[in-house]
mmCIF file of C-alpha atoms in Angstrom:
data_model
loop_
_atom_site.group_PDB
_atom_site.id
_atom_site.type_symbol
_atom_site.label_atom_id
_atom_site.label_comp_id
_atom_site.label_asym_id
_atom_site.label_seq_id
_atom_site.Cartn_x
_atom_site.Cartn_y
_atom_site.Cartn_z
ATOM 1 C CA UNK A 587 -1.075 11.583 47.021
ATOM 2 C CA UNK A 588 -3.859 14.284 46.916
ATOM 3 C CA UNK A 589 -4.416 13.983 43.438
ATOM 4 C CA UNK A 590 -4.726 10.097 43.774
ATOM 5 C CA UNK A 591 -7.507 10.662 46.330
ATOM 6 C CA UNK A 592 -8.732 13.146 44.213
ATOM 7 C CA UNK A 593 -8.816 11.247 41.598
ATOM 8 C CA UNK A 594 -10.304 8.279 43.226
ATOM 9 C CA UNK A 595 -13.140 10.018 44.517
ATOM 10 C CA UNK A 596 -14.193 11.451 41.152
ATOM 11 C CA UNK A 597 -12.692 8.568 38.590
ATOM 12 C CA UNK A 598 -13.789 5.237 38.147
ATOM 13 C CA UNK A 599 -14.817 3.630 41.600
ATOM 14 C CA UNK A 600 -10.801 1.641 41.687
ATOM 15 C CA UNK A 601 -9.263 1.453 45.395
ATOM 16 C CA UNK A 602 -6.700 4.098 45.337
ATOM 17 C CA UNK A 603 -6.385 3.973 48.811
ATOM 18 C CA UNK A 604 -5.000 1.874 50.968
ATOM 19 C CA UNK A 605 -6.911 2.994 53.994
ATOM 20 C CA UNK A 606 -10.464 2.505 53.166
ATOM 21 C CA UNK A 607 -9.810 -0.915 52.849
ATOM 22 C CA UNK A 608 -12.860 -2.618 50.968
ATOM 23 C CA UNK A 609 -15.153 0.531 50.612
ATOM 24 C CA UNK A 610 -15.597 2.189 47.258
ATOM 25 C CA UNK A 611 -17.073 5.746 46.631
ATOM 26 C CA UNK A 612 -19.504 5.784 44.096
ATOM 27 C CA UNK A 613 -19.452 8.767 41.595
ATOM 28 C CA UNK A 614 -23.572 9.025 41.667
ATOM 29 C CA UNK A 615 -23.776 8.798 45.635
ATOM 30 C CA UNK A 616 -21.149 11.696 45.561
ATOM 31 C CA UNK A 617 -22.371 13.864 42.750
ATOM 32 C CA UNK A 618 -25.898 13.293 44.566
ATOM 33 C CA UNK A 619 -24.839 14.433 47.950
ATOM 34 C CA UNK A 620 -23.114 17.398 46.740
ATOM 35 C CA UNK A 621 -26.143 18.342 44.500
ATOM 36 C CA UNK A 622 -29.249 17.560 46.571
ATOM 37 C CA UNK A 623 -27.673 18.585 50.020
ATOM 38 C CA UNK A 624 -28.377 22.295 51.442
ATOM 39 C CA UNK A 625 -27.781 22.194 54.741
ATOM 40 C CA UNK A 626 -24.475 20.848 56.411
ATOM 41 C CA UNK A 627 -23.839 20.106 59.899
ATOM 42 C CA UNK A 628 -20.200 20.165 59.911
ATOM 43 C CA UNK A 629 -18.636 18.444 62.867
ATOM 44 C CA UNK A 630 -15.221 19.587 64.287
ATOM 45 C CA UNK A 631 -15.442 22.985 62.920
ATOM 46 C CA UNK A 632 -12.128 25.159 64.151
ATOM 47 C CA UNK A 633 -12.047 29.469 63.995
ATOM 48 C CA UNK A 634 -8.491 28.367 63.880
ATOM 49 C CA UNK A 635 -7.721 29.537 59.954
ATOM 50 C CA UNK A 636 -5.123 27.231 59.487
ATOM 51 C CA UNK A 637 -7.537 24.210 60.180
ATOM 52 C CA UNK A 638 -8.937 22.561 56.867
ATOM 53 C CA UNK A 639 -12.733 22.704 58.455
ATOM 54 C CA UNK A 640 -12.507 26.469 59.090
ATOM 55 C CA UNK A 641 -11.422 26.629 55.158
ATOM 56 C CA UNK A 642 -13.611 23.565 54.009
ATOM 57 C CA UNK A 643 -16.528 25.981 55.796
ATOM 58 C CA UNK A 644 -16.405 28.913 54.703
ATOM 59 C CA UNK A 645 -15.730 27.938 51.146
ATOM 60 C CA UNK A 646 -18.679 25.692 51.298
ATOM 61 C CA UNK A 647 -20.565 29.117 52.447
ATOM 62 C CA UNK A 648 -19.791 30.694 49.469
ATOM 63 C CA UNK A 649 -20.804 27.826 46.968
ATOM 64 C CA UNK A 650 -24.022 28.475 48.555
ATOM 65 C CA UNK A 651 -24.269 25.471 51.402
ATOM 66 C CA UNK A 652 -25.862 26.655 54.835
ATOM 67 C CA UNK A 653 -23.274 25.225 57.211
ATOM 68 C CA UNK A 654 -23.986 24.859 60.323
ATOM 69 C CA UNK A 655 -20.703 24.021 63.029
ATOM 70 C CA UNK A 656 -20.465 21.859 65.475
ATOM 71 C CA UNK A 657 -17.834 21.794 68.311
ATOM 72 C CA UNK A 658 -18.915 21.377 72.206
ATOM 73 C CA UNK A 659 -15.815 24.021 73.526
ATOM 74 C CA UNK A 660 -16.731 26.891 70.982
ATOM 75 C CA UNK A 661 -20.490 26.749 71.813
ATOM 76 C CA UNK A 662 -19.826 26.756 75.375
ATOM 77 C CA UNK A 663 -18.170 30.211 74.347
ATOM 78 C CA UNK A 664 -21.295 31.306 72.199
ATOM 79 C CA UNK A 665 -19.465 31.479 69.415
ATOM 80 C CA UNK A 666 -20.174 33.089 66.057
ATOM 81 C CA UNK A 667 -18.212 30.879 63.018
ATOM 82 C CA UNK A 668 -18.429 32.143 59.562
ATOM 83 C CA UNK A 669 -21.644 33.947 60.519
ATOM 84 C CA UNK A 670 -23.577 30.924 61.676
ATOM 85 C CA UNK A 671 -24.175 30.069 65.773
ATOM 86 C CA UNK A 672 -21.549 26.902 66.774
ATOM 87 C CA UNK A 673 -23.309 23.835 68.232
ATOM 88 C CA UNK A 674 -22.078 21.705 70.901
ATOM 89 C CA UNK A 675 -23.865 18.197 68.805
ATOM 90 C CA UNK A 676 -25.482 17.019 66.236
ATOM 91 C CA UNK A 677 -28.793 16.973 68.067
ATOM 92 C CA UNK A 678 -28.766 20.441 68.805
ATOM 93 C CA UNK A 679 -28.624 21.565 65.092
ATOM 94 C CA UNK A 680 -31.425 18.916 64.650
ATOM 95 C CA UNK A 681 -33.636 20.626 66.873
ATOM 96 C CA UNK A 682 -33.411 23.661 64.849
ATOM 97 C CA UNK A 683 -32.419 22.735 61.270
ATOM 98 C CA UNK A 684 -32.993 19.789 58.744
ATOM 99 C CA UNK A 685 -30.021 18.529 58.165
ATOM 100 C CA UNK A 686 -29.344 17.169 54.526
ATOM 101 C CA UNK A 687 -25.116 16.171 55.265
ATOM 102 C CA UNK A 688 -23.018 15.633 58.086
ATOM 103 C CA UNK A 689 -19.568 16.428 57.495
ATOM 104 C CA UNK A 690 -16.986 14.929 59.862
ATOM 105 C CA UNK A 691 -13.503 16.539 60.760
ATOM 106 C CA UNK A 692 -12.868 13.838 63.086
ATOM 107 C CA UNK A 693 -10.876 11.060 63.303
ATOM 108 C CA UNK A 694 -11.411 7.404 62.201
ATOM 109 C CA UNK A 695 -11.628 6.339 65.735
ATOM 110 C CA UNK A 696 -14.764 8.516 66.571
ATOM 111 C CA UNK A 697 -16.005 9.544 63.441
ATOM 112 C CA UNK A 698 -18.913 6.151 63.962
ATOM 113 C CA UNK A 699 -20.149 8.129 66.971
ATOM 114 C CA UNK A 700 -21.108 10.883 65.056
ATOM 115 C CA UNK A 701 -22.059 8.837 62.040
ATOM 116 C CA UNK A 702 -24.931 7.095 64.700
ATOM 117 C CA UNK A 703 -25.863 10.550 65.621
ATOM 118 C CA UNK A 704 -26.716 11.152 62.088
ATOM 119 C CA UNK A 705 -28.796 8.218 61.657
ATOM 120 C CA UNK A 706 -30.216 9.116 64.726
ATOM 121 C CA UNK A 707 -31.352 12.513 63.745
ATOM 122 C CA UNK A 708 -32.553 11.641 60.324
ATOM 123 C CA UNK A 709 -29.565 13.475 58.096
ATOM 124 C CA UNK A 710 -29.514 12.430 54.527
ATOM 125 C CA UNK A 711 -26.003 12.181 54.397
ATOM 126 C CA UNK A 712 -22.787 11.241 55.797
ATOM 127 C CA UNK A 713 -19.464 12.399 54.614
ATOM 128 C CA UNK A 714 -16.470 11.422 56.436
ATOM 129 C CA UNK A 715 -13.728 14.246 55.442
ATOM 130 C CA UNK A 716 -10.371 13.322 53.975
ATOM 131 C CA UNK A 717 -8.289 10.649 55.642
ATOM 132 C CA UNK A 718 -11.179 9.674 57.685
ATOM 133 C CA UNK A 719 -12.508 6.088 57.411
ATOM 134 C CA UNK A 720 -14.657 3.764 59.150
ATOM 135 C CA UNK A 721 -16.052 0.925 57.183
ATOM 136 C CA UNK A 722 -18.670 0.006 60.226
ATOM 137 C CA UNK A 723 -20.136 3.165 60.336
ATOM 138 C CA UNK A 724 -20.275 3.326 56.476
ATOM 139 C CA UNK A 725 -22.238 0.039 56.546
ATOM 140 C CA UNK A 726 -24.588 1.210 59.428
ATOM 141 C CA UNK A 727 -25.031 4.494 57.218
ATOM 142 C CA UNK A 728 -26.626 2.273 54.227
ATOM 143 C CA UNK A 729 -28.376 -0.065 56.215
ATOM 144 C CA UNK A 730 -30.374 3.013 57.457
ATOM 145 C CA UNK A 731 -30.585 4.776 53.855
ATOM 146 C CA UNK A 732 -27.975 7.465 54.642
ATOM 147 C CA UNK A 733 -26.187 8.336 51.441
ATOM 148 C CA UNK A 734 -22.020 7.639 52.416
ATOM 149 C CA UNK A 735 -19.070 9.194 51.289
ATOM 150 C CA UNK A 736 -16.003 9.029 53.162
ATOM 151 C CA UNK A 737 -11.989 10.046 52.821
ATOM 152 C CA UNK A 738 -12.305 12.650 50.398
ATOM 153 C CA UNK A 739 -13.506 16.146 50.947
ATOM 154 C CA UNK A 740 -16.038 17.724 49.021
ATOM 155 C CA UNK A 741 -13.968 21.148 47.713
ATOM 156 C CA UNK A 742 -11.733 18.668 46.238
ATOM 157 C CA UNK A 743 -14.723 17.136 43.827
ATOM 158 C CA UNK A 744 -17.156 19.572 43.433
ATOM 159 C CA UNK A 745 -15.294 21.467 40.930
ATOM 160 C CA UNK A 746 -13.761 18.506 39.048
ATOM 161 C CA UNK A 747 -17.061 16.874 39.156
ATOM 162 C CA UNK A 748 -18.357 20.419 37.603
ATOM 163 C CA UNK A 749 -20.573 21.347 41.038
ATOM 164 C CA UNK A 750 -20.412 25.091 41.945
ATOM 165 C CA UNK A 751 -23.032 24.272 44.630
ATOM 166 C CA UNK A 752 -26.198 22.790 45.304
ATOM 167 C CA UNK A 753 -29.010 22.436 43.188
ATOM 168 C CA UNK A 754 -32.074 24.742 44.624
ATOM 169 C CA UNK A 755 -34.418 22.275 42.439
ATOM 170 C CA UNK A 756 -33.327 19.036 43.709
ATOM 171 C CA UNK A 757 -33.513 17.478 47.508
ATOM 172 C CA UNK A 758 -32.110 14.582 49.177
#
């Protein structure tokens, strides 16, 4: 099943699965996103190493993305994720970053709330992380000229889309 999603995500735009329903990624849009965007605010980032956003963030770190985590009950603690200060929202970052993406590690059930926070606060992008898919929020993403990926992760395609990291020339 990975490699199907995997596939889909980088291959030629067919419904591979069954859970995103009508919605199609678009090779461009993703090849675009993971290109022009610097600066991530990732959104349900763990220090639990066994969670997929602790990986997904530190390898995104080391491709060269600034990412920036966000998790109410860690910043409460102060802490200190991969080097970078953890957030409690989305408009926190936004007071002191630009934010090009806004990953979500949530699920499909909430992941609209944060998608409106990222129209709110003028992100670029919205990328809703593996398994994660709402349709509504997708379409409120476009119809405020938010670039939209969503149930794939982005250090599945980078490298099979031949992306080591963002470009420093280009900008979303």
């Amino acid at each position: 099943m990975r490699w199907k999603l995997l596939a889909f995500a980088i291959g030629n735009n067919r419904n591979m699965s069954s859970k995103l329903g009508t919605w199609q990624n678009d090779d461009e849009v993703i090849r675009r996103v993971l290109k022009e965007s610097k600066t991530i605010a990732l959104v349900g980032a763990s220090k639990n190493t066994a969670r997929a956003s602790n990986h997904v963030m530190s390898a995104m770190q080391q491709m060269g993305y600034k990412v920036i985590p966000i998790n109410p009950g860690l910043a409460k603690q102060n802490e200190i994720l991969h080097g970078e200060k953890v957030y409690p929202d989305l408009q926190s970052v936004a007071a002191e970053h630009t934010v090009d993406m806004v990953d979500i590690f949530r699920a499909s059930n909430a992941a609209g709330q944060f998608v409106d926070e990222a129209i709110a606060i003028g992100a670029k992008s919205v990328w809703l992380q593996l398994g994660v898919v709402d349709e509504e929020a997708g379409k409120r993403a476009l119809d405020a000229n938010l670039l939209v990926v969503m149930d794939t992760c982005p250090l599945m395609v980078a490298p099979a889309m031949g992306i080591s990291g963002p470009d420093e020339t280009s900008a979303l």
